[in-house]
mmCIF file of N, CA and C in Angstrom:
data_model
loop_
_atom_site.group_PDB
_atom_site.id
_atom_site.type_symbol
_atom_site.label_atom_id
_atom_site.label_comp_id
_atom_site.label_asym_id
_atom_site.label_seq_id
_atom_site.Cartn_x
_atom_site.Cartn_y
_atom_site.Cartn_z
ATOM 1 N N UNK A 1319 -16.545 8.428 99.342
ATOM 2 C CA UNK A 1319 -16.372 8.781 98.103
ATOM 3 C C UNK A 1319 -17.267 10.725 98.279
ATOM 4 N N UNK A 1320 -16.886 11.514 97.006
ATOM 5 C CA UNK A 1320 -17.602 12.755 97.603
ATOM 6 C C UNK A 1320 -18.985 13.306 97.013
ATOM 7 N N UNK A 1321 -19.795 13.741 97.667
ATOM 8 C CA UNK A 1321 -20.842 13.842 97.101
ATOM 9 C C UNK A 1321 -21.322 14.000 95.714
ATOM 10 N N UNK A 1322 -22.820 14.083 95.230
ATOM 11 C CA UNK A 1322 -22.722 14.368 93.416
ATOM 12 C C UNK A 1322 -23.872 15.823 93.863
ATOM 13 N N UNK A 1323 -23.841 16.914 93.357
ATOM 14 C CA UNK A 1323 -24.778 17.994 93.085
ATOM 15 C C UNK A 1323 -25.483 17.905 92.151
ATOM 16 N N UNK A 1324 -26.828 17.886 92.250
ATOM 17 C CA UNK A 1324 -28.100 17.472 91.728
ATOM 18 C C UNK A 1324 -28.754 18.368 91.164
ATOM 19 N N UNK A 1325 -28.720 19.199 91.969
ATOM 20 C CA UNK A 1325 -29.377 20.999 91.524
ATOM 21 C C UNK A 1325 -28.986 21.820 92.104
ATOM 22 N N UNK A 1326 -29.164 23.126 91.642
ATOM 23 C CA UNK A 1326 -29.035 24.308 92.470
ATOM 24 C C UNK A 1326 -30.131 25.148 91.880
ATOM 25 N N UNK A 1327 -30.886 25.838 93.305
ATOM 26 C CA UNK A 1327 -32.788 26.482 93.318
ATOM 27 C C UNK A 1327 -31.891 27.542 93.953
ATOM 28 N N UNK A 1328 -31.961 28.816 93.659
ATOM 29 C CA UNK A 1328 -31.722 30.069 94.083
ATOM 30 C C UNK A 1328 -33.144 30.079 95.151
ATOM 31 N N UNK A 1329 -32.268 31.240 96.303
ATOM 32 C CA UNK A 1329 -33.079 31.629 97.581
ATOM 33 C C UNK A 1329 -33.995 32.554 96.355
ATOM 34 N N UNK A 1330 -33.447 33.561 95.362
ATOM 35 C CA UNK A 1330 -34.808 34.311 94.983
ATOM 36 C C UNK A 1330 -34.571 34.766 93.519
ATOM 37 N N UNK A 1331 -34.380 34.980 92.365
ATOM 38 C CA UNK A 1331 -34.145 35.173 91.224
ATOM 39 C C UNK A 1331 -33.403 34.658 90.433
ATOM 40 N N UNK A 1332 -31.762 34.514 90.201
ATOM 41 C CA UNK A 1332 -31.548 33.597 89.606
ATOM 42 C C UNK A 1332 -30.017 33.031 89.761
ATOM 43 N N UNK A 1333 -29.457 31.766 89.961
ATOM 44 C CA UNK A 1333 -28.899 31.269 90.832
ATOM 45 C C UNK A 1333 -27.253 31.298 89.627
ATOM 46 N N UNK A 1334 -27.637 32.221 89.058
ATOM 47 C CA UNK A 1334 -26.741 31.843 88.043
ATOM 48 C C UNK A 1334 -25.807 33.867 87.987
ATOM 49 N N UNK A 1335 -26.427 34.458 89.184
ATOM 50 C CA UNK A 1335 -26.064 35.933 89.284
ATOM 51 C C UNK A 1335 -25.840 36.257 90.922
ATOM 52 N N UNK A 1336 -25.971 35.384 91.538
ATOM 53 C CA UNK A 1336 -25.189 35.711 92.888
ATOM 54 C C UNK A 1336 -24.626 36.765 93.508
ATOM 55 N N UNK A 1337 -25.456 37.909 94.292
ATOM 56 C CA UNK A 1337 -23.778 38.952 94.655
ATOM 57 C C UNK A 1337 -23.122 38.757 95.379
ATOM 58 N N UNK A 1338 -22.132 39.704 95.150
ATOM 59 C CA UNK A 1338 -21.020 39.855 95.723
ATOM 60 C C UNK A 1338 -20.351 40.591 95.422
ATOM 61 N N UNK A 1339 -19.665 41.083 97.245
ATOM 62 C CA UNK A 1339 -18.683 41.905 96.689
ATOM 63 C C UNK A 1339 -17.794 42.450 96.020
ATOM 64 N N UNK A 1340 -16.894 41.259 95.314
ATOM 65 C CA UNK A 1340 -15.434 41.256 94.952
ATOM 66 C C UNK A 1340 -15.796 39.294 94.312
ATOM 67 N N UNK A 1341 -15.918 39.181 93.159
ATOM 68 C CA UNK A 1341 -15.577 38.147 92.658
ATOM 69 C C UNK A 1341 -14.434 37.513 92.746
ATOM 70 N N UNK A 1342 -13.096 38.247 92.824
ATOM 71 C CA UNK A 1342 -11.477 37.331 92.574
ATOM 72 C C UNK A 1342 -11.883 37.335 94.298
ATOM 73 N N UNK A 1343 -11.925 37.853 94.918
ATOM 74 C CA UNK A 1343 -11.605 37.104 96.379
ATOM 75 C C UNK A 1343 -12.706 35.645 96.612
ATOM 76 N N UNK A 1344 -13.752 35.838 96.285
ATOM 77 C CA UNK A 1344 -15.342 34.903 96.534
ATOM 78 C C UNK A 1344 -14.835 33.358 95.362
ATOM 79 N N UNK A 1345 -14.224 33.487 94.932
ATOM 80 C CA UNK A 1345 -14.017 32.032 93.727
ATOM 81 C C UNK A 1345 -13.471 31.121 94.165
ATOM 82 N N UNK A 1346 -11.808 31.305 94.674
ATOM 83 C CA UNK A 1346 -11.289 30.794 95.550
ATOM 84 C C UNK A 1346 -12.325 29.588 96.819
ATOM 85 N N UNK A 1347 -13.189 29.896 97.667
ATOM 86 C CA UNK A 1347 -14.133 29.293 98.948
ATOM 87 C C UNK A 1347 -14.708 28.721 97.877
ATOM 88 N N UNK A 1348 -15.210 28.890 96.891
ATOM 89 C CA UNK A 1348 -16.057 27.868 96.231
ATOM 90 C C UNK A 1348 -15.555 27.057 95.478
ATOM 91 N N UNK A 1349 -14.303 27.254 94.634
ATOM 92 C CA UNK A 1349 -13.417 26.476 94.124
ATOM 93 C C UNK A 1349 -12.594 25.533 95.027
ATOM 94 N N UNK A 1350 -12.090 25.618 96.142
ATOM 95 C CA UNK A 1350 -11.576 24.767 97.407
ATOM 96 C C UNK A 1350 -12.049 24.302 98.392
ATOM 97 N N UNK A 1351 -13.452 24.628 98.981
ATOM 98 C CA UNK A 1351 -14.444 24.226 99.856
ATOM 99 C C UNK A 1351 -14.987 23.310 99.521
ATOM 100 N N UNK A 1352 -15.998 24.022 98.409
ATOM 101 C CA UNK A 1352 -17.683 24.085 98.238
ATOM 102 C C UNK A 1352 -16.741 22.440 96.914
ATOM 103 N N UNK A 1353 -16.181 22.927 95.994
ATOM 104 C CA UNK A 1353 -15.146 21.896 94.948
ATOM 105 C C UNK A 1353 -16.051 22.242 93.679
ATOM 106 N N UNK A 1354 -16.537 23.429 93.062
ATOM 107 C CA UNK A 1354 -16.731 23.713 92.246
ATOM 108 C C UNK A 1354 -15.500 24.066 91.459
ATOM 109 N N UNK A 1355 -15.588 24.632 89.562
ATOM 110 C CA UNK A 1355 -14.278 24.778 88.662
ATOM 111 C C UNK A 1355 -15.362 26.046 88.264
ATOM 112 N N UNK A 1356 -14.083 26.412 87.787
ATOM 113 C CA UNK A 1356 -14.368 28.060 86.880
ATOM 114 C C UNK A 1356 -14.399 27.935 85.565
ATOM 115 N N UNK A 1357 -15.522 28.275 85.340
ATOM 116 C CA UNK A 1357 -15.981 28.207 83.823
ATOM 117 C C UNK A 1357 -15.144 29.537 82.915
ATOM 118 N N UNK A 1358 -15.836 30.310 83.710
ATOM 119 C CA UNK A 1358 -15.911 31.536 82.862
ATOM 120 C C UNK A 1358 -15.801 32.975 83.481
ATOM 121 N N UNK A 1359 -15.591 33.669 83.357
ATOM 122 C CA UNK A 1359 -14.999 35.367 83.800
ATOM 123 C C UNK A 1359 -15.672 36.010 82.787
ATOM 124 N N UNK A 1360 -16.151 37.216 83.177
ATOM 125 C CA UNK A 1360 -16.564 38.232 82.543
ATOM 126 C C UNK A 1360 -16.565 39.451 83.571
ATOM 127 N N UNK A 1361 -16.157 41.353 82.930
ATOM 128 C CA UNK A 1361 -16.250 42.228 83.052
ATOM 129 C C UNK A 1361 -16.918 42.925 82.980
ATOM 130 N N UNK A 1362 -18.148 42.359 81.627
ATOM 131 C CA UNK A 1362 -19.271 43.622 81.622
ATOM 132 C C UNK A 1362 -20.465 42.988 81.421
ATOM 133 N N UNK A 1363 -21.330 43.186 81.502
ATOM 134 C CA UNK A 1363 -21.277 44.380 82.250
ATOM 135 C C UNK A 1363 -21.088 45.207 83.569
ATOM 136 N N UNK A 1364 -20.532 43.719 84.606
ATOM 137 C CA UNK A 1364 -20.101 43.552 85.670
ATOM 138 C C UNK A 1364 -19.517 42.947 85.808
ATOM 139 N N UNK A 1365 -18.534 42.811 87.075
ATOM 140 C CA UNK A 1365 -17.472 41.835 86.759
ATOM 141 C C UNK A 1365 -18.102 40.405 87.684
ATOM 142 N N UNK A 1366 -18.157 39.424 86.479
ATOM 143 C CA UNK A 1366 -18.778 38.098 87.145
ATOM 144 C C UNK A 1366 -18.209 37.086 86.763
ATOM 145 N N UNK A 1367 -18.519 35.448 87.791
ATOM 146 C CA UNK A 1367 -17.819 34.402 87.072
ATOM 147 C C UNK A 1367 -18.809 33.187 87.635
ATOM 148 N N UNK A 1368 -18.760 32.065 86.518
ATOM 149 C CA UNK A 1368 -19.535 31.078 86.617
ATOM 150 C C UNK A 1368 -18.546 29.884 86.480
ATOM 151 N N UNK A 1369 -19.119 29.450 88.221
ATOM 152 C CA UNK A 1369 -18.437 27.960 87.809
ATOM 153 C C UNK A 1369 -19.781 26.846 88.285
ATOM 154 N N UNK A 1370 -18.493 25.296 88.412
ATOM 155 C CA UNK A 1370 -19.872 24.086 88.164
ATOM 156 C C UNK A 1370 -18.923 23.319 89.168
ATOM 157 N N UNK A 1371 -19.965 22.616 88.707
ATOM 158 C CA UNK A 1371 -19.941 21.166 89.521
ATOM 159 C C UNK A 1371 -21.206 19.641 89.049
ATOM 160 N N UNK A 1372 -20.768 18.868 89.230
ATOM 161 C CA UNK A 1372 -21.581 17.959 88.897
ATOM 162 C C UNK A 1372 -22.796 17.675 87.497
ATOM 163 N N UNK A 1373 -21.797 19.204 86.433
ATOM 164 C CA UNK A 1373 -23.153 19.748 85.778
ATOM 165 C C UNK A 1373 -24.589 20.782 86.311
ATOM 166 N N UNK A 1374 -24.223 21.365 87.390
ATOM 167 C CA UNK A 1374 -25.149 22.615 87.863
ATOM 168 C C UNK A 1374 -24.286 23.605 87.952
ATOM 169 N N UNK A 1375 -24.454 25.065 87.407
ATOM 170 C CA UNK A 1375 -23.899 25.895 87.087
ATOM 171 C C UNK A 1375 -24.456 26.682 88.889
ATOM 172 N N UNK A 1376 -23.706 28.097 88.944
ATOM 173 C CA UNK A 1376 -23.604 28.600 89.706
ATOM 174 C C UNK A 1376 -22.814 30.267 89.252
ATOM 175 N N UNK A 1377 -23.348 31.446 89.235
ATOM 176 C CA UNK A 1377 -22.604 32.431 89.212
ATOM 177 C C UNK A 1377 -22.319 33.515 90.488
ATOM 178 N N UNK A 1378 -21.470 33.675 90.421
ATOM 179 C CA UNK A 1378 -20.955 35.166 91.220
ATOM 180 C C UNK A 1378 -20.900 36.332 90.433
ATOM 181 N N UNK A 1379 -21.696 37.440 90.994
ATOM 182 C CA UNK A 1379 -21.668 38.274 89.891
ATOM 183 C C UNK A 1379 -21.430 39.879 91.037
ATOM 184 N N UNK A 1380 -20.961 40.868 90.511
ATOM 185 C CA UNK A 1380 -20.321 42.411 91.770
ATOM 186 C C UNK A 1380 -21.708 43.248 90.845
ATOM 187 N N UNK A 1381 -22.607 42.759 91.454
ATOM 188 C CA UNK A 1381 -23.550 43.368 90.744
ATOM 189 C C UNK A 1381 -24.613 44.460 91.282
ATOM 190 N N UNK A 1382 -24.084 44.862 92.712
ATOM 191 C CA UNK A 1382 -24.470 45.451 93.924
ATOM 192 C C UNK A 1382 -26.042 45.287 94.365
ATOM 193 N N UNK A 1383 -26.189 43.567 94.622
ATOM 194 C CA UNK A 1383 -27.395 43.192 95.463
ATOM 195 C C UNK A 1383 -26.171 43.064 96.773
ATOM 196 N N UNK A 1384 -27.437 42.682 97.158
ATOM 197 C CA UNK A 1384 -27.307 41.824 99.190
ATOM 198 C C UNK A 1384 -26.623 40.886 99.220
ATOM 199 N N UNK A 1385 -25.894 40.156 99.527
ATOM 200 C CA UNK A 1385 -25.042 39.001 100.104
ATOM 201 C C UNK A 1385 -26.609 38.801 100.874
ATOM 202 N N UNK A 1386 -26.199 39.042 101.779
ATOM 203 C CA UNK A 1386 -26.498 38.540 103.060
ATOM 204 C C UNK A 1386 -28.272 38.453 103.122
ATOM 205 N N UNK A 1387 -28.685 38.457 102.170
ATOM 206 C CA UNK A 1387 -30.661 37.516 101.795
ATOM 207 C C UNK A 1387 -30.266 36.658 100.237
ATOM 208 N N UNK A 1388 -29.211 36.785 100.021
ATOM 209 C CA UNK A 1388 -28.955 35.762 98.617
ATOM 210 C C UNK A 1388 -28.760 34.591 99.264
ATOM 211 N N UNK A 1389 -28.413 33.349 98.459
ATOM 212 C CA UNK A 1389 -27.562 32.374 98.538
ATOM 213 C C UNK A 1389 -28.437 30.969 97.887
ATOM 214 N N UNK A 1390 -28.651 29.951 97.761
ATOM 215 C CA UNK A 1390 -28.985 28.500 97.033
ATOM 216 C C UNK A 1390 -29.031 27.426 97.866
ATOM 217 N N UNK A 1391 -30.024 26.828 97.293
ATOM 218 C CA UNK A 1391 -30.409 25.246 97.524
ATOM 219 C C UNK A 1391 -29.439 24.208 96.217
ATOM 220 N N UNK A 1392 -28.521 23.217 97.722
ATOM 221 C CA UNK A 1392 -28.192 22.352 96.747
ATOM 222 C C UNK A 1392 -28.290 21.526 97.037
ATOM 223 N N UNK A 1393 -29.221 20.238 95.690
ATOM 224 C CA UNK A 1393 -29.768 19.313 96.358
ATOM 225 C C UNK A 1393 -28.744 18.349 96.624
ATOM 226 N N UNK A 1394 -27.869 17.115 97.232
ATOM 227 C CA UNK A 1394 -26.983 16.236 96.457
ATOM 228 C C UNK A 1394 -27.466 14.785 97.223
ATOM 229 N N UNK A 1395 -26.567 14.387 96.686
ATOM 230 C CA UNK A 1395 -27.349 12.626 96.927
ATOM 231 C C UNK A 1395 -27.009 12.343 98.294
ATOM 232 N N UNK A 1396 -25.864 13.194 98.597
ATOM 233 C CA UNK A 1396 -25.508 12.186 100.028
ATOM 234 C C UNK A 1396 -25.061 13.171 101.095
ATOM 235 N N UNK A 1397 -25.959 13.816 102.561
ATOM 236 C CA UNK A 1397 -25.642 15.186 102.073
ATOM 237 C C UNK A 1397 -24.398 15.041 103.569
ATOM 238 N N UNK A 1398 -24.399 13.820 103.684
ATOM 239 C CA UNK A 1398 -23.410 13.456 105.631
ATOM 240 C C UNK A 1398 -21.930 13.791 104.239
ATOM 241 N N UNK A 1399 -22.414 12.447 103.258
ATOM 242 C CA UNK A 1399 -20.678 13.066 102.044
ATOM 243 C C UNK A 1399 -20.342 14.235 102.186
ATOM 244 N N UNK A 1400 -21.711 15.211 101.871
ATOM 245 C CA UNK A 1400 -21.398 16.455 100.995
ATOM 246 C C UNK A 1400 -20.386 17.465 102.128
ATOM 247 N N UNK A 1401 -20.925 17.629 103.258
ATOM 248 C CA UNK A 1401 -20.512 17.561 104.481
ATOM 249 C C UNK A 1401 -19.239 17.443 104.839
ATOM 250 N N UNK A 1402 -19.224 16.507 105.107
ATOM 251 C CA UNK A 1402 -16.925 15.270 105.523
ATOM 252 C C UNK A 1402 -16.466 15.697 104.294
ATOM 253 N N UNK A 1403 -16.855 16.285 102.863
ATOM 254 C CA UNK A 1403 -15.951 16.418 101.926
ATOM 255 C C UNK A 1403 -15.687 18.149 102.165
ATOM 256 N N UNK A 1404 -16.449 18.822 102.202
ATOM 257 C CA UNK A 1404 -16.069 20.279 101.915
ATOM 258 C C UNK A 1404 -15.328 20.220 103.980
ATOM 259 N N UNK A 1405 -15.414 19.758 104.757
ATOM 260 C CA UNK A 1405 -14.961 20.124 106.246
ATOM 261 C C UNK A 1405 -12.728 19.388 105.727
ATOM 262 N N UNK A 1406 -13.232 18.600 105.178
ATOM 263 C CA UNK A 1406 -12.094 17.785 104.563
ATOM 264 C C UNK A 1406 -11.006 18.697 103.896
ATOM 265 N N UNK A 1407 -12.417 19.374 103.210
ATOM 266 C CA UNK A 1407 -11.059 20.718 102.204
ATOM 267 C C UNK A 1407 -11.293 22.169 103.315
ATOM 268 N N UNK A 1408 -11.439 22.090 104.215
ATOM 269 C CA UNK A 1408 -11.018 23.197 105.075
ATOM 270 C C UNK A 1408 -12.372 24.185 105.629
ATOM 271 N N UNK A 1409 -13.328 23.768 105.789
ATOM 272 C CA UNK A 1409 -14.466 24.129 105.622
ATOM 273 C C UNK A 1409 -14.808 24.598 107.226
ATOM 274 N N UNK A 1410 -14.649 25.514 108.258
ATOM 275 C CA UNK A 1410 -14.503 25.712 109.430
ATOM 276 C C UNK A 1410 -15.822 25.320 110.500
ATOM 277 N N UNK A 1411 -16.649 24.875 109.869
ATOM 278 C CA UNK A 1411 -17.680 23.920 110.553
ATOM 279 C C UNK A 1411 -17.253 22.713 111.689
ATOM 280 N N UNK A 1412 -17.152 23.038 112.224
ATOM 281 C CA UNK A 1412 -17.049 21.510 113.430
ATOM 282 C C UNK A 1412 -18.091 20.102 112.958
ATOM 283 N N UNK A 1413 -19.826 20.756 113.297
ATOM 284 C CA UNK A 1413 -20.878 19.876 113.511
ATOM 285 C C UNK A 1413 -21.619 20.959 112.401
ATOM 286 N N UNK A 1414 -22.413 19.632 111.843
ATOM 287 C CA UNK A 1414 -23.122 20.377 111.035
ATOM 288 C C UNK A 1414 -24.395 20.739 111.066
ATOM 289 N N UNK A 1415 -24.858 20.595 112.062
ATOM 290 C CA UNK A 1415 -26.013 20.595 113.177
ATOM 291 C C UNK A 1415 -27.629 20.611 111.911
ATOM 292 N N UNK A 1416 -26.904 18.981 111.258
ATOM 293 C CA UNK A 1416 -28.436 18.453 110.207
ATOM 294 C C UNK A 1416 -29.698 18.574 111.191
ATOM 295 N N UNK A 1417 -30.635 19.310 110.218
ATOM 296 C CA UNK A 1417 -31.439 18.935 110.806
ATOM 297 C C UNK A 1417 -33.001 18.667 109.244
ATOM 298 N N UNK A 1418 -34.211 18.405 109.445
ATOM 299 C CA UNK A 1418 -34.874 18.313 108.338
ATOM 300 C C UNK A 1418 -36.336 18.581 108.267
ATOM 301 N N UNK A 1419 -35.826 19.687 106.900
ATOM 302 C CA UNK A 1419 -37.212 20.567 106.908
ATOM 303 C C UNK A 1419 -37.442 20.097 105.669
ATOM 304 N N UNK A 1420 -38.838 20.462 105.475
ATOM 305 C CA UNK A 1420 -39.880 19.966 104.548
ATOM 306 C C UNK A 1420 -40.330 21.724 103.719
ATOM 307 N N UNK A 1421 -39.789 21.277 102.217
ATOM 308 C CA UNK A 1421 -40.191 21.827 101.176
ATOM 309 C C UNK A 1421 -41.702 21.024 100.339
ATOM 310 N N UNK A 1422 -42.556 21.764 100.470
ATOM 311 C CA UNK A 1422 -43.725 21.275 100.057
ATOM 312 C C UNK A 1422 -43.744 19.931 99.756
ATOM 313 N N UNK A 1423 -44.155 18.506 99.228
ATOM 314 C CA UNK A 1423 -44.427 17.182 99.548
ATOM 315 C C UNK A 1423 -43.378 16.905 99.595
ATOM 316 N N UNK A 1424 -41.651 17.701 99.750
ATOM 317 C CA UNK A 1424 -40.911 17.132 100.187
ATOM 318 C C UNK A 1424 -40.028 17.458 101.687
ATOM 319 N N UNK A 1425 -39.037 16.561 102.335
ATOM 320 C CA UNK A 1425 -38.027 16.382 103.671
ATOM 321 C C UNK A 1425 -36.964 16.586 103.019
ATOM 322 N N UNK A 1426 -36.052 17.351 103.656
ATOM 323 C CA UNK A 1426 -34.917 16.897 102.983
ATOM 324 C C UNK A 1426 -33.715 17.212 104.708
ATOM 325 N N UNK A 1427 -32.744 16.522 104.620
ATOM 326 C CA UNK A 1427 -32.012 16.406 105.691
ATOM 327 C C UNK A 1427 -30.843 17.613 105.149
ATOM 328 N N UNK A 1428 -30.465 18.475 105.506
ATOM 329 C CA UNK A 1428 -30.071 19.979 105.406
ATOM 330 C C UNK A 1428 -29.004 20.205 106.370
ATOM 331 N N UNK A 1429 -28.099 21.282 106.162
ATOM 332 C CA UNK A 1429 -27.022 21.539 106.983
ATOM 333 C C UNK A 1429 -26.803 23.390 106.509
ATOM 334 N N UNK A 1430 -26.226 23.974 106.591
ATOM 335 C CA UNK A 1430 -26.685 25.622 106.268
ATOM 336 C C UNK A 1430 -24.365 25.614 106.447
ATOM 337 N N UNK A 1431 -24.292 26.742 105.314
ATOM 338 C CA UNK A 1431 -23.080 27.570 104.971
ATOM 339 C C UNK A 1431 -23.638 28.611 104.806
ATOM 340 N N UNK A 1432 -22.485 29.774 105.424
ATOM 341 C CA UNK A 1432 -22.072 30.676 105.394
ATOM 342 C C UNK A 1432 -20.853 31.309 104.933
ATOM 343 N N UNK A 1433 -20.835 31.592 103.262
ATOM 344 C CA UNK A 1433 -20.158 32.010 102.800
ATOM 345 C C UNK A 1433 -19.183 33.095 103.140
ATOM 346 N N UNK A 1434 -17.652 33.086 102.893
ATOM 347 C CA UNK A 1434 -16.952 34.168 103.202
ATOM 348 C C UNK A 1434 -18.089 35.542 102.680
ATOM 349 N N UNK A 1435 -18.497 35.511 101.270
ATOM 350 C CA UNK A 1435 -18.613 36.294 100.902
ATOM 351 C C UNK A 1435 -19.729 37.035 101.182
ATOM 352 N N UNK A 1436 -20.735 36.063 102.689
ATOM 353 C CA UNK A 1436 -21.998 36.534 103.116
ATOM 354 C C UNK A 1436 -23.504 36.305 102.573
ATOM 355 N N UNK A 1437 -22.942 34.932 101.309
ATOM 356 C CA UNK A 1437 -23.841 34.085 101.155
ATOM 357 C C UNK A 1437 -24.172 33.592 101.773
ATOM 358 N N UNK A 1438 -25.767 32.855 101.523
ATOM 359 C CA UNK A 1438 -25.859 31.283 102.573
ATOM 360 C C UNK A 1438 -26.418 30.434 101.177
ATOM 361 N N UNK A 1439 -26.120 29.354 101.695
ATOM 362 C CA UNK A 1439 -26.594 27.816 101.265
ATOM 363 C C UNK A 1439 -26.983 27.407 101.801
ATOM 364 N N UNK A 1440 -28.411 26.355 101.541
ATOM 365 C CA UNK A 1440 -28.855 25.032 102.441
ATOM 366 C C UNK A 1440 -28.472 23.984 101.307
ATOM 367 N N UNK A 1441 -27.829 22.903 102.036
ATOM 368 C CA UNK A 1441 -26.928 21.771 101.024
ATOM 369 C C UNK A 1441 -28.336 21.000 101.870
ATOM 370 N N UNK A 1442 -28.875 19.926 100.840
ATOM 371 C CA UNK A 1442 -29.511 18.867 101.541
ATOM 372 C C UNK A 1442 -30.100 17.312 100.285
ATOM 373 N N UNK A 1443 -30.118 16.368 101.050
ATOM 374 C CA UNK A 1443 -30.640 15.201 100.171
ATOM 375 C C UNK A 1443 -32.390 14.999 100.941
ATOM 376 N N UNK A 1444 -32.232 14.726 99.556
ATOM 377 C CA UNK A 1444 -33.702 14.356 99.879
ATOM 378 C C UNK A 1444 -34.235 12.789 100.629
ATOM 379 N N UNK A 1445 -34.796 13.178 101.818
ATOM 380 C CA UNK A 1445 -35.291 11.973 102.627
ATOM 381 C C UNK A 1445 -36.710 11.449 103.239
ATOM 382 N N UNK A 1446 -37.802 12.129 101.479
ATOM 383 C CA UNK A 1446 -38.662 12.526 101.934
ATOM 384 C C UNK A 1446 -39.458 10.646 102.062
ATOM 385 N N UNK A 1447 -39.972 10.368 103.232
ATOM 386 C CA UNK A 1447 -39.921 8.402 103.634
ATOM 387 C C UNK A 1447 -39.555 7.628 103.958
ATOM 388 N N UNK A 1448 -38.149 8.414 104.325
ATOM 389 C CA UNK A 1448 -36.915 7.750 105.119
ATOM 390 C C UNK A 1448 -37.126 8.447 106.457
ATOM 391 N N UNK A 1449 -35.689 7.759 106.917
ATOM 392 C CA UNK A 1449 -36.229 7.974 108.799
ATOM 393 C C UNK A 1449 -34.332 8.489 108.881
ATOM 394 N N UNK A 1450 -33.565 8.877 107.500
ATOM 395 C CA UNK A 1450 -32.662 8.817 107.747
ATOM 396 C C UNK A 1450 -31.949 9.996 108.735
#
C-alpha cells in the first residue's frame, strides 16, 4: 500500500517555488518516481509547475535559485512504504539508509532523495515515543 504524504515543509522559503534549471525535464521524475500529479504550468513571470500528492502541493520554478541548497521535508505516514513505492517506481537507491533525526520535540525516521534536478528531499515518519 502506498504511503500517504501528510505535509511538505521547505528547507528555506517556499515549497511552491523550488528552483530547477528546467521545469519540463524535472516534472517527469516527480510524477514517475515520487507519485506526484501535475496540477498546472505557468510561463510568467518564469516557467513553473505545481504538483500535488495526497493533498499537498509543491512547485518547481526556473527562478534562478540554486537547487543544491534547496528542497523540502515530506512527512509521510509510513517511511518504509514510501521508500518501497519509490524504489518500485524506478528510484535508483538500493538501500534507504534510514536514520532518526530530531526536530524540536519530535523524532522522525527518515531517508533522503537527491532528485536529478539537484533538489534534496528528506522523507520521514514521526516516530516520537516509539522504537521503530
